[in-house]
CSV table of C-alpha atoms in Angstrom, one decimal:
chain,number,residue,atom,x,y,z
A,1,MET,CA,-18.1,-9.8,3.5
A,2,ALA,CA,-18.8,-11.6,5.9
A,3,THR,CA,-22.2,-13.0,6.0
A,4,GLY,CA,-24.8,-13.3,9.1
A,5,SER,CA,-23.7,-17.0,9.7
A,6,ASP,CA,-20.2,-16.1,10.3
A,7,ALA,CA,-20.4,-12.7,11.3
A,8,ALA,CA,-19.5,-14.1,15.0
A,9,ALA,CA,-16.3,-14.7,13.8
A,10,VAL,CA,-15.4,-11.5,12.5
A,11,GLY,CA,-13.1,-9.3,14.6
A,12,GLY,CA,-13.5,-11.1,17.7
A,13,ASP,CA,-17.1,-11.2,20.4
A,14,VAL,CA,-19.7,-10.1,18.2
A,15,GLY,CA,-22.8,-9.0,20.2
A,16,ARG,CA,-20.9,-8.1,22.9
A,17,PRO,CA,-20.6,-4.0,23.6
A,18,PRO,CA,-17.3,-2.5,24.7
A,19,ALA,CA,-15.5,-3.8,28.1
A,20,GLY,CA,-14.7,0.0,29.7
A,21,ALA,CA,-13.2,2.9,28.2
A,22,ASN,CA,-9.9,1.7,27.5
A,23,ARG,CA,-12.0,-0.3,24.9
A,24,SER,CA,-13.7,2.9,23.8
A,25,TRP,CA,-10.6,4.6,22.8
A,26,PHE,CA,-9.3,1.7,21.1
A,27,VAL,CA,-12.0,1.3,18.8
A,28,LEU,CA,-12.2,5.4,18.1
A,29,ALA,CA,-8.3,5.5,17.7
A,30,THR,CA,-8.4,2.4,15.4
A,31,LEU,CA,-11.5,3.6,13.2
A,32,THR,CA,-10.0,7.2,13.1
A,33,PHE,CA,-6.9,6.1,11.8
A,34,VAL,CA,-8.7,4.0,9.3
A,35,TYR,CA,-10.2,7.7,9.0
A,36,ILE,CA,-7.0,8.9,8.3
A,37,LEU,CA,-6.1,6.8,5.5
A,38,ASN,CA,-9.6,6.2,4.0
A,39,PHE,CA,-9.0,10.9,3.7
A,40,LEU,CA,-5.6,10.8,2.8
A,41,ASP,CA,-6.0,8.3,-0.3
A,42,ARG,CA,-8.5,10.9,-1.5
A,43,GLN,CA,-6.7,14.1,-0.9
A,44,LEU,CA,-3.4,11.9,-2.9
A,45,ILE,CA,-5.0,13.3,-6.2
A,46,GLY,CA,-5.5,16.8,-5.5
A,47,ILE,CA,-2.2,17.0,-3.8
A,48,LEU,CA,-0.1,15.3,-6.5
A,49,ALA,CA,-2.5,17.3,-9.1
A,50,LYS,CA,0.7,19.3,-11.0
A,51,PRO,CA,2.7,16.2,-11.2
A,52,ILE,CA,0.5,14.0,-12.6
A,53,GLN,CA,-1.0,16.8,-15.1
A,54,ASP,CA,2.6,16.7,-16.5
A,55,SER,CA,2.9,13.5,-16.3
A,56,LEU,CA,-0.5,12.7,-18.0
A,57,GLN,CA,-1.3,15.2,-19.8
A,58,ILE,CA,-4.4,16.8,-18.5
A,59,THR,CA,-6.8,19.5,-18.0
A,60,ASP,CA,-8.4,21.3,-14.7
A,61,GLY,CA,-11.4,19.4,-16.4
A,62,GLN,CA,-10.4,16.5,-16.4
A,63,LEU,CA,-8.8,16.3,-13.1
A,64,GLY,CA,-11.5,17.5,-11.4
A,65,LEU,CA,-13.8,15.0,-12.7
A,66,ILE,CA,-10.7,12.3,-11.3
A,67,GLY,CA,-11.3,14.0,-8.5
A,68,GLY,CA,-15.4,14.5,-8.3
A,69,LEU,CA,-17.8,12.9,-10.8
A,70,TYR,CA,-16.4,9.9,-11.2
A,71,PHE,CA,-15.4,8.8,-7.8
A,72,ALA,CA,-18.6,10.3,-6.7
A,73,MET,CA,-20.8,7.5,-8.1
A,74,PHE,CA,-18.9,5.0,-7.0
A,75,TYR,CA,-18.6,6.3,-3.5
A,76,CYS,CA,-22.0,7.6,-3.1
A,77,PHE,CA,-24.1,4.9,-4.8
A,78,ILE,CA,-22.5,2.0,-3.9
A,79,ALA,CA,-22.8,2.9,0.1
A,80,ILE,CA,-26.1,2.5,0.3
A,81,PRO,CA,-26.1,-1.6,-0.5
A,82,VAL,CA,-23.2,-1.6,1.4
A,83,GLY,CA,-24.7,0.3,3.9
A,84,TRP,CA,-28.1,-2.3,3.9
A,85,PHE,CA,-25.9,-5.5,4.2
A,86,ALA,CA,-24.1,-3.8,7.0
A,87,ASP,CA,-26.8,-3.6,9.0
A,88,ARG,CA,-27.8,-7.1,8.8
A,89,THR,CA,-24.0,-8.3,9.1
A,90,SER,CA,-21.4,-7.5,10.6
A,91,ARG,CA,-20.6,-4.0,10.0
A,92,VAL,CA,-16.5,-4.4,11.3
A,93,GLY,CA,-16.3,-6.7,8.8
A,94,VAL,CA,-17.5,-4.9,6.2
A,95,LEU,CA,-15.0,-2.5,6.5
A,96,SER,CA,-12.2,-4.7,7.0
A,97,LEU,CA,-12.7,-5.7,3.8
A,98,ALA,CA,-13.8,-1.7,1.8
A,99,CYS,CA,-10.5,-0.9,3.5
A,100,ALA,CA,-8.7,-3.8,1.5
A,101,ILE,CA,-10.5,-3.0,-1.8
A,102,TRP,CA,-9.5,1.4,-0.9
A,103,SER,CA,-5.9,0.1,-0.3
A,104,GLY,CA,-5.9,-1.9,-3.4
A,105,ALA,CA,-6.8,0.7,-5.4
A,106,THR,CA,-5.0,3.3,-4.4
A,107,VAL,CA,-2.0,0.6,-5.4
A,108,ALA,CA,-3.1,0.6,-9.1
A,109,CYS,CA,-3.7,4.6,-9.1
A,110,GLY,CA,0.1,4.7,-8.6
A,111,LEU,CA,0.6,2.8,-11.7
A,112,ALA,CA,-2.0,4.4,-13.6
A,113,ALA,CA,0.0,4.5,-17.5
A,114,ASN,CA,-2.9,6.5,-18.5
A,115,TYR,CA,-5.4,9.1,-17.7
A,116,ALA,CA,-7.7,5.7,-18.6
A,117,GLN,CA,-5.9,3.7,-16.4
A,118,LEU,CA,-6.3,6.3,-13.1
A,119,VAL,CA,-10.3,6.8,-14.2
A,120,VAL,CA,-10.7,3.1,-13.3
A,121,ALA,CA,-8.5,2.9,-10.5
A,122,ARG,CA,-9.9,6.1,-8.9
A,123,MET,CA,-13.1,4.2,-9.9
A,124,THR,CA,-13.0,1.1,-7.8
A,125,VAL,CA,-11.2,3.7,-4.9
A,126,GLY,CA,-15.0,5.2,-4.4
A,127,PHE,CA,-16.3,1.3,-5.0
A,128,GLY,CA,-13.8,-0.4,-1.5
A,129,GLU,CA,-14.4,3.8,0.2
A,130,ALA,CA,-18.3,4.1,0.2
A,131,GLY,CA,-18.0,0.7,2.5
A,132,GLY,CA,-15.7,2.9,5.2
A,133,VAL,CA,-17.3,5.2,6.8
A,134,PRO,CA,-20.4,4.5,7.6
A,135,PRO,CA,-20.0,1.4,9.6
A,136,SER,CA,-17.3,3.4,11.4
A,137,TYR,CA,-20.2,5.9,12.7
A,138,ALA,CA,-22.8,2.8,13.4
A,139,ILE,CA,-20.0,1.4,15.6
A,140,ILE,CA,-19.4,4.5,17.1
A,141,THR,CA,-22.8,5.7,18.0
A,142,ASP,CA,-23.0,2.1,20.0
A,143,THR,CA,-19.5,2.4,22.1
A,144,TYR,CA,-20.4,5.6,23.3
A,145,PRO,CA,-23.6,7.1,24.8
A,146,PRO,CA,-25.9,10.6,24.0
A,147,GLY,CA,-23.8,13.6,25.3
A,148,LYS,CA,-20.9,12.0,24.5
A,149,ARG,CA,-21.7,10.9,21.1
A,150,ALA,CA,-20.8,14.4,19.6
A,151,ALA,CA,-17.5,14.1,20.9
A,152,ALA,CA,-16.2,11.2,19.8
A,153,LEU,CA,-17.8,11.8,16.3
A,154,GLY,CA,-15.3,14.9,16.7
A,155,VAL,CA,-12.4,12.9,16.9
A,156,PHE,CA,-12.9,10.2,14.5
A,157,ASN,CA,-13.7,13.1,12.0
A,158,LEU,CA,-10.3,14.2,13.0
A,159,GLY,CA,-9.8,11.8,10.4
A,160,PRO,CA,-10.0,14.4,7.1
A,161,ALA,CA,-8.0,16.9,9.0
A,162,ILE,CA,-4.8,14.2,10.2
A,163,GLY,CA,-5.4,12.4,6.9
A,164,ALA,CA,-4.9,15.7,4.5
A,165,ALA,CA,-2.4,16.8,6.4
A,166,LEU,CA,-0.1,13.4,6.0
A,167,GLY,CA,-1.2,13.9,2.4
A,168,VAL,CA,0.4,17.2,2.4
A,169,ALA,CA,3.7,16.4,4.1
A,170,PHE,CA,4.1,12.9,3.3
A,171,GLY,CA,2.4,12.9,-0.7
A,172,ALA,CA,4.2,16.8,-1.3
A,173,SER,CA,7.9,15.6,0.1
A,174,ILE,CA,8.3,11.8,-1.1
A,175,ALA,CA,6.4,13.0,-4.6
A,176,ASP,CA,9.2,15.7,-4.3
A,177,ARG,CA,12.4,12.7,-4.4
A,178,PHE,CA,10.7,9.9,-6.1
A,179,GLY,CA,7.9,11.0,-8.3
A,180,TRP,CA,4.1,11.4,-7.9
A,181,ARG,CA,3.4,7.4,-8.2
A,182,ILE,CA,5.9,6.0,-4.9
A,183,PRO,CA,3.2,7.9,-2.5
A,184,PHE,CA,0.2,6.2,-4.0
A,185,ILE,CA,1.4,2.8,-3.7
A,186,ILE,CA,3.2,3.0,-0.3
A,187,VAL,CA,-0.4,4.5,1.8
A,188,GLY,CA,-2.4,1.3,-0.7
A,189,ALA,CA,0.3,-0.8,0.7
A,190,ILE,CA,-0.3,0.3,4.9
A,191,GLY,CA,-4.0,0.0,3.9
A,192,VAL,CA,-4.4,-3.8,3.0
A,193,VAL,CA,-2.2,-4.2,6.7
A,194,THR,CA,-4.5,-2.2,8.1
A,195,ALA,CA,-7.6,-3.8,6.9
A,196,LEU,CA,-6.2,-7.3,8.3
A,197,PHE,CA,-6.0,-5.3,11.7
A,198,VAL,CA,-9.2,-3.8,12.2
A,199,TRP,CA,-10.3,-8.0,11.1
A,200,LEU,CA,-8.4,-9.4,13.8
A,201,PHE,CA,-8.6,-6.6,17.0
A,202,ILE,CA,-12.5,-4.4,16.5
A,203,ARG,CA,-15.3,-6.2,18.6
A,204,GLU,CA,-18.9,-6.0,16.6
A,205,PRO,CA,-20.7,-3.6,19.5
A,206,LYS,CA,-24.4,-5.0,19.8
A,207,LYS,CA,-26.6,-2.9,18.6
A,208,GLY,CA,-28.5,0.0,20.5
A,209,ALA,CA,-26.0,-1.2,23.3
A,210,MET,CA,-25.9,2.5,24.6
A,211,ASP,CA,-29.3,3.4,23.4
A,212,GLY,CA,-31.5,2.2,26.8
A,213,ALA,CA,-35.0,1.6,25.5
A,214,ARG,CA,-34.5,2.6,22.4
A,215,GLY,CA,-32.4,-0.1,21.8
A,216,VAL,CA,-34.4,-2.3,22.4
A,217,GLY,CA,-35.6,-4.4,18.9
A,218,ALA,CA,-32.1,-3.4,17.6
A,219,SER,CA,-31.8,-7.1,16.0
A,220,ASP,CA,-34.1,-7.1,14.0
A,221,LYS,CA,-33.1,-6.7,10.0
A,222,ALA,CA,-34.0,-3.7,9.2
A,223,PRO,CA,-36.4,-3.3,6.0
A,224,PHE,CA,-33.8,-2.1,2.5
A,225,TRP,CA,-37.0,0.5,1.0
A,226,PRO,CA,-38.8,1.2,4.2
A,227,THR,CA,-35.8,2.5,6.0
A,228,VAL,CA,-34.8,4.4,2.6
A,229,GLY,CA,-38.4,5.9,2.2
A,230,ALA,CA,-38.7,7.3,6.0
A,231,PHE,CA,-35.3,8.6,5.8
A,232,LEU,CA,-36.2,10.4,2.3
A,233,SER,CA,-39.3,11.6,3.9
A,234,ASN,CA,-37.7,13.5,6.8
A,235,PRO,CA,-37.3,16.8,6.7
A,236,VAL,CA,-35.0,16.8,9.7
A,237,LEU,CA,-32.8,14.5,7.5
A,238,MET,CA,-33.3,15.8,4.6
A,239,LEU,CA,-32.6,19.3,5.6
A,240,ALA,CA,-29.2,17.7,7.6
A,241,SER,CA,-28.1,16.2,4.2
A,242,LEU,CA,-29.0,19.3,1.7
A,243,GLY,CA,-27.6,21.3,3.7
A,244,SER,CA,-24.2,19.5,4.8
A,245,GLY,CA,-24.5,18.8,0.4
A,246,ALA,CA,-23.8,22.1,-0.2
A,247,THR,CA,-21.3,23.1,2.2
A,248,GLN,CA,-18.8,20.0,1.1
A,249,PHE,CA,-19.4,21.3,-2.6
A,250,VAL,CA,-17.5,24.5,-0.7
A,251,THR,CA,-15.8,22.7,1.1
A,252,TYR,CA,-14.3,19.3,-2.0
A,253,GLY,CA,-14.2,22.4,-4.3
A,254,LEU,CA,-11.9,24.6,-2.3
A,255,GLY,CA,-9.8,21.0,-1.3
A,256,ASN,CA,-9.4,19.2,-4.8
A,257,PHE,CA,-7.4,22.3,-6.0
A,258,ALA,CA,-6.2,24.1,-3.1
A,259,VAL,CA,-2.8,23.2,-4.1
A,260,LEU,CA,-2.9,23.8,-7.6
A,261,TYR,CA,-3.8,26.9,-6.9
A,262,LEU,CA,-1.3,28.2,-4.2
A,263,MET,CA,1.1,26.4,-6.5
A,264,ARG,CA,0.6,27.5,-10.5
A,265,GLU,CA,-1.3,30.7,-9.0
A,266,LYS,CA,0.2,31.8,-5.5
A,267,GLY,CA,4.2,30.8,-6.1
A,268,MET,CA,4.5,27.9,-3.8
A,269,GLU,CA,7.1,25.1,-4.1
A,270,PHE,CA,6.0,21.5,-2.9
A,271,GLY,CA,9.1,21.6,-0.1
A,272,ASP,CA,6.5,24.9,1.3
A,273,VAL,CA,3.2,22.8,1.0
A,274,ALA,CA,4.8,19.9,2.4
A,275,VAL,CA,5.6,21.9,5.6
A,276,TRP,CA,3.2,24.7,5.8
A,277,TYR,CA,-0.1,24.2,4.5
A,278,ALA,CA,-0.2,21.0,6.1
A,279,LEU,CA,0.4,23.2,9.0
A,280,VAL,CA,-2.2,24.5,8.1
A,281,LEU,CA,-4.5,21.7,7.6
A,282,LEU,CA,-3.7,20.2,10.7
A,283,LEU,CA,-4.5,22.8,12.9
A,284,GLY,CA,-6.8,24.6,11.5
A,285,MET,CA,-9.4,21.2,10.0
A,286,GLY,CA,-8.5,19.7,13.2
A,287,GLY,CA,-8.9,22.2,15.8
A,288,GLY,CA,-12.4,23.0,13.7
A,289,MET,CA,-13.1,19.2,14.5
A,290,VAL,CA,-12.3,18.9,18.2
A,291,ILE,CA,-14.1,22.0,18.8
A,292,SER,CA,-17.2,21.5,16.9
A,293,GLY,CA,-18.1,18.4,19.1
A,294,ARG,CA,-17.5,19.5,22.2
A,295,VAL,CA,-19.7,23.1,21.3
A,296,ILE,CA,-22.0,21.1,19.8
A,297,ASP,CA,-22.6,18.5,22.8
A,298,ALA,CA,-22.4,21.4,25.0
A,299,MET,CA,-25.7,23.0,23.2
A,300,THR,CA,-27.4,19.8,22.3
A,301,ARG,CA,-27.5,19.4,26.3
A,302,ARG,CA,-30.1,22.5,26.7
A,303,SER,CA,-31.1,22.2,22.7
A,304,ARG,CA,-31.8,20.1,19.7
A,305,SER,CA,-31.2,22.7,17.5
A,306,GLY,CA,-27.5,23.2,18.3
A,307,TYR,CA,-27.4,20.4,15.3
A,308,ALA,CA,-28.2,23.0,12.8
A,309,VAL,CA,-27.3,26.6,14.8
A,310,ALA,CA,-24.1,25.9,15.4
A,311,PRO,CA,-22.8,25.2,11.6
A,312,ALA,CA,-25.0,27.5,10.7
A,313,VAL,CA,-23.2,30.0,12.2
A,314,SER,CA,-19.3,28.6,11.9
A,315,LEU,CA,-20.4,28.9,8.0
A,316,ALA,CA,-21.2,32.7,8.1
A,317,ILE,CA,-17.7,33.1,10.0
A,318,ALA,CA,-15.7,31.4,7.2
A,319,MET,CA,-17.9,33.1,4.1
A,320,PRO,CA,-15.1,36.1,4.8
A,321,PHE,CA,-12.5,34.5,5.1
A,322,TYR,CA,-12.8,31.8,2.3
A,323,ILE,CA,-13.2,35.4,-0.3
A,324,GLY,CA,-10.4,36.8,1.9
A,325,PHE,CA,-8.0,33.6,1.2
A,326,VAL,CA,-9.5,33.4,-3.1
A,327,TRP,CA,-8.2,37.1,-2.7
A,328,ALA,CA,-5.2,36.9,-1.0
A,329,PRO,CA,-1.8,38.6,-3.1
A,330,GLY,CA,0.6,36.3,-2.3
A,331,TRP,CA,0.4,32.5,-0.2
A,332,PRO,CA,1.2,33.5,3.0
A,333,LEU,CA,-1.2,36.1,3.9
A,334,ALA,CA,-3.4,33.1,1.9
A,335,LEU,CA,-2.1,30.4,4.0
A,336,ALA,CA,-3.1,32.5,7.2
A,337,LEU,CA,-6.6,33.2,6.4
A,338,LEU,CA,-7.4,29.7,4.9
A,339,ALA,CA,-6.2,28.5,8.3
A,340,VAL,CA,-9.5,30.2,10.0
A,341,VAL,CA,-11.3,29.2,6.9
A,342,MET,CA,-10.6,25.2,7.9
A,343,VAL,CA,-11.7,25.7,11.7
A,344,PHE,CA,-15.5,27.1,11.0
A,345,ASN,CA,-15.5,25.3,7.4
A,346,TYR,CA,-16.4,21.3,9.5
A,347,PHE,CA,-18.4,22.7,11.8
A,348,TYR,CA,-21.7,20.8,9.5
A,349,LEU,CA,-19.6,17.6,10.0
A,350,SER,CA,-20.1,16.1,13.8
A,351,ALA,CA,-23.6,17.6,13.9
A,352,SER,CA,-24.5,16.3,11.1
A,353,VAL,CA,-23.7,12.7,11.8
A,354,ALA,CA,-24.9,12.8,15.2
A,355,LEU,CA,-28.2,14.2,14.7
A,356,VAL,CA,-28.7,11.7,12.2
A,357,GLN,CA,-27.5,8.6,14.0
A,358,GLU,CA,-29.6,9.8,16.7
A,359,GLU,CA,-33.3,9.9,14.5
A,360,VAL,CA,-33.1,6.9,13.3
A,361,LYS,CA,-33.5,3.7,15.0
A,362,PRO,CA,-30.2,1.3,15.6
A,363,ASN,CA,-31.1,-1.1,12.9
A,364,GLN,CA,-30.8,1.7,10.5
A,365,ARG,CA,-27.9,3.6,11.6
A,366,VAL,CA,-25.5,2.4,8.7
A,367,LEU,CA,-28.3,2.5,6.3
A,368,SER,CA,-28.9,6.3,7.3
A,369,GLY,CA,-25.5,7.3,7.7
A,370,ALA,CA,-24.4,5.5,4.1
A,371,LEU,CA,-27.9,8.0,2.6
A,372,LEU,CA,-26.7,10.9,4.0
A,373,LEU,CA,-23.2,10.5,3.0
A,374,LEU,CA,-24.9,9.8,-0.8
A,375,ILE,CA,-27.0,12.7,-0.4
A,376,MET,CA,-23.8,15.4,0.5
A,377,ASN,CA,-21.2,13.7,-1.1
A,378,PHE,CA,-23.2,13.7,-4.7
A,379,ILE,CA,-23.5,17.3,-3.7
A,380,GLY,CA,-20.0,18.3,-2.0
A,381,LEU,CA,-17.9,15.6,-3.5
A,382,GLY,CA,-19.4,14.9,-7.3
A,383,LEU,CA,-20.1,18.1,-8.2
A,384,GLY,CA,-17.6,20.5,-6.1
A,385,PRO,CA,-14.7,19.7,-8.2
A,386,THR,CA,-16.2,18.7,-10.9
A,387,TRP,CA,-17.7,22.4,-11.2
A,388,VAL,CA,-14.7,23.9,-9.9
A,389,GLY,CA,-12.0,22.2,-12.4
A,390,PHE,CA,-14.8,23.2,-15.7
A,391,ALA,CA,-14.8,26.4,-14.3
A,392,SER,CA,-11.5,26.8,-14.8
A,393,ASP,CA,-11.5,25.5,-18.2
A,394,TRP,CA,-14.3,28.3,-18.8
A,395,PHE,CA,-11.8,31.3,-17.5
A,396,LYS,CA,-9.0,30.4,-19.1
A,397,ALA,CA,-10.7,30.1,-22.8
A,398,GLN,CA,-11.7,33.2,-22.2
A,399,GLY,CA,-8.5,34.1,-21.7
A,400,ASP,CA,-8.4,34.8,-17.7
A,401,THR,CA,-4.7,33.6,-16.4
A,402,GLN,CA,-6.0,33.4,-13.3
A,403,SER,CA,-8.8,30.9,-14.3
A,404,LEU,CA,-8.9,28.9,-10.6
A,405,GLN,CA,-8.9,32.1,-8.8
A,406,SER,CA,-12.3,33.5,-10.8
A,407,ALA,CA,-13.5,29.8,-10.8
A,408,LEU,CA,-12.6,29.6,-6.6
A,409,TYR,CA,-14.7,32.2,-6.3
A,410,THR,CA,-17.7,31.2,-8.0
A,411,LEU,CA,-18.2,28.5,-5.0
A,412,THR,CA,-18.7,31.5,-2.5
A,413,PRO,CA,-23.0,31.5,-3.2
A,414,PHE,CA,-22.7,27.7,-1.9
A,415,TYR,CA,-21.9,29.2,1.8
A,416,LEU,CA,-25.5,31.5,1.5
A,417,ILE,CA,-27.2,27.8,0.4
A,418,ALA,CA,-25.7,26.2,3.7
A,419,ILE,CA,-26.2,28.3,6.1
A,420,GLY,CA,-29.6,29.2,4.5
A,421,LEU,CA,-30.5,25.5,4.9
A,422,PHE,CA,-29.3,25.0,8.4
A,423,VAL,CA,-31.1,28.2,9.6
A,424,ALA,CA,-34.0,26.3,8.2
A,425,LEU,CA,-33.0,22.7,10.2
A,426,ALA,CA,-32.9,25.0,13.1
A,427,ARG,CA,-36.5,26.3,13.0
A,428,ARG,CA,-37.5,22.6,12.6
A,429,LEU,CA,-35.8,21.5,15.2
A,430,ARG,CA,-37.5,24.2,17.5
A,431,ARG,CA,-41.3,23.5,16.7
A,432,GLU,CA,-40.6,19.9,16.8
A,433,GLN,CA,-38.7,20.0,20.7
A,434,SER,CA,-41.7,22.6,21.4
A,435,ALA,CA,-44.3,20.3,20.8
A,436,MET,CA,-42.6,17.8,22.8
A,437,GLU,CA,-42.7,19.8,25.7
A,438,PRO,CA,-45.3,19.1,29.0
A,439,GLY,CA,-48.6,21.2,27.7
A,440,ALA,CA,-47.6,22.0,24.3
């Protein structure tokens, strides 16, 4: 990783803001592609679950641990020191090195000969991916001004949708012909090349360049523990993080087992998955990301409570469609219902990220983004898939022939928890805004 003394050599001209709209879009497009690779790799375990299970003889519970707790142990907690380091040095340098690490580990996943080796490889992937998203959040925030950030972050957050769709289409098609190991090796190799591209062609933007008066002092190095303490003691930031975590408990619990569920209990084949499930992810999740960014920008111009109202309403819409997806007797109806779920499940992401980035000082943005990811991903990514995997094993032990269906039903209460947290956040934001109005 780059140090403060050599940061000027990393990623071009450090300290210079983006040169116009073309540069802004170039940066956004490049970071989005990195995020696509990040999420594509993360989804390969779930997409290729059935052949991996058949090859390595692992249970649903073990599969849930690989995609959940084992991955999240490194992904969540390493993000904190990485975020602190990136805030003090070069965010572009940290992102480039992180991409190289997780991509090399992805190749190792494809070479794993047993469950233990796959666990170690996935933990290393988590270690690398910890340095991917928080620096990107901060780079985008210092590239786009307030009022345009949620839309820009909405485009960036297309990464999971495109990555998941490409993972399904690419992973399922290649695995069907050449086995489950080859997709890991190809994706890892592409990632290593991309890491070099980021290092060479992305400039480090000036901290706080787009914040006007708030950018004053952005070059100061934020102290670690006071920044952590300020985040954890801020009710707005904590409600956003916990609401996002409860939402991700559903999205990751579903995402890591959806393909296995559709194939094992709904009768889909790899060919069907590669086309139809990929389209649902791309159009549903991708459409939701784009729509959510624009909706949130429009709502927050009137009131900051839009950062919480939008995800609360969207999750209330998604919940009955999710229940219908799990209940559906065949995969065509299940996919149609899942498309609606995907559109409304992800409004929380752009909202929470934009809120956190605007709530903190410019020199605290990477560390604060990492803290947001720590809380929401440890709850969602770490515990969601783990819960579903062990719940499925438990239902199977009770003689349930549709054990994954029963396990997925158990995610429904977390919709209600997430909605409640975002409603509480909306009330908090309204009170704060009222207190700041003249004459309050």
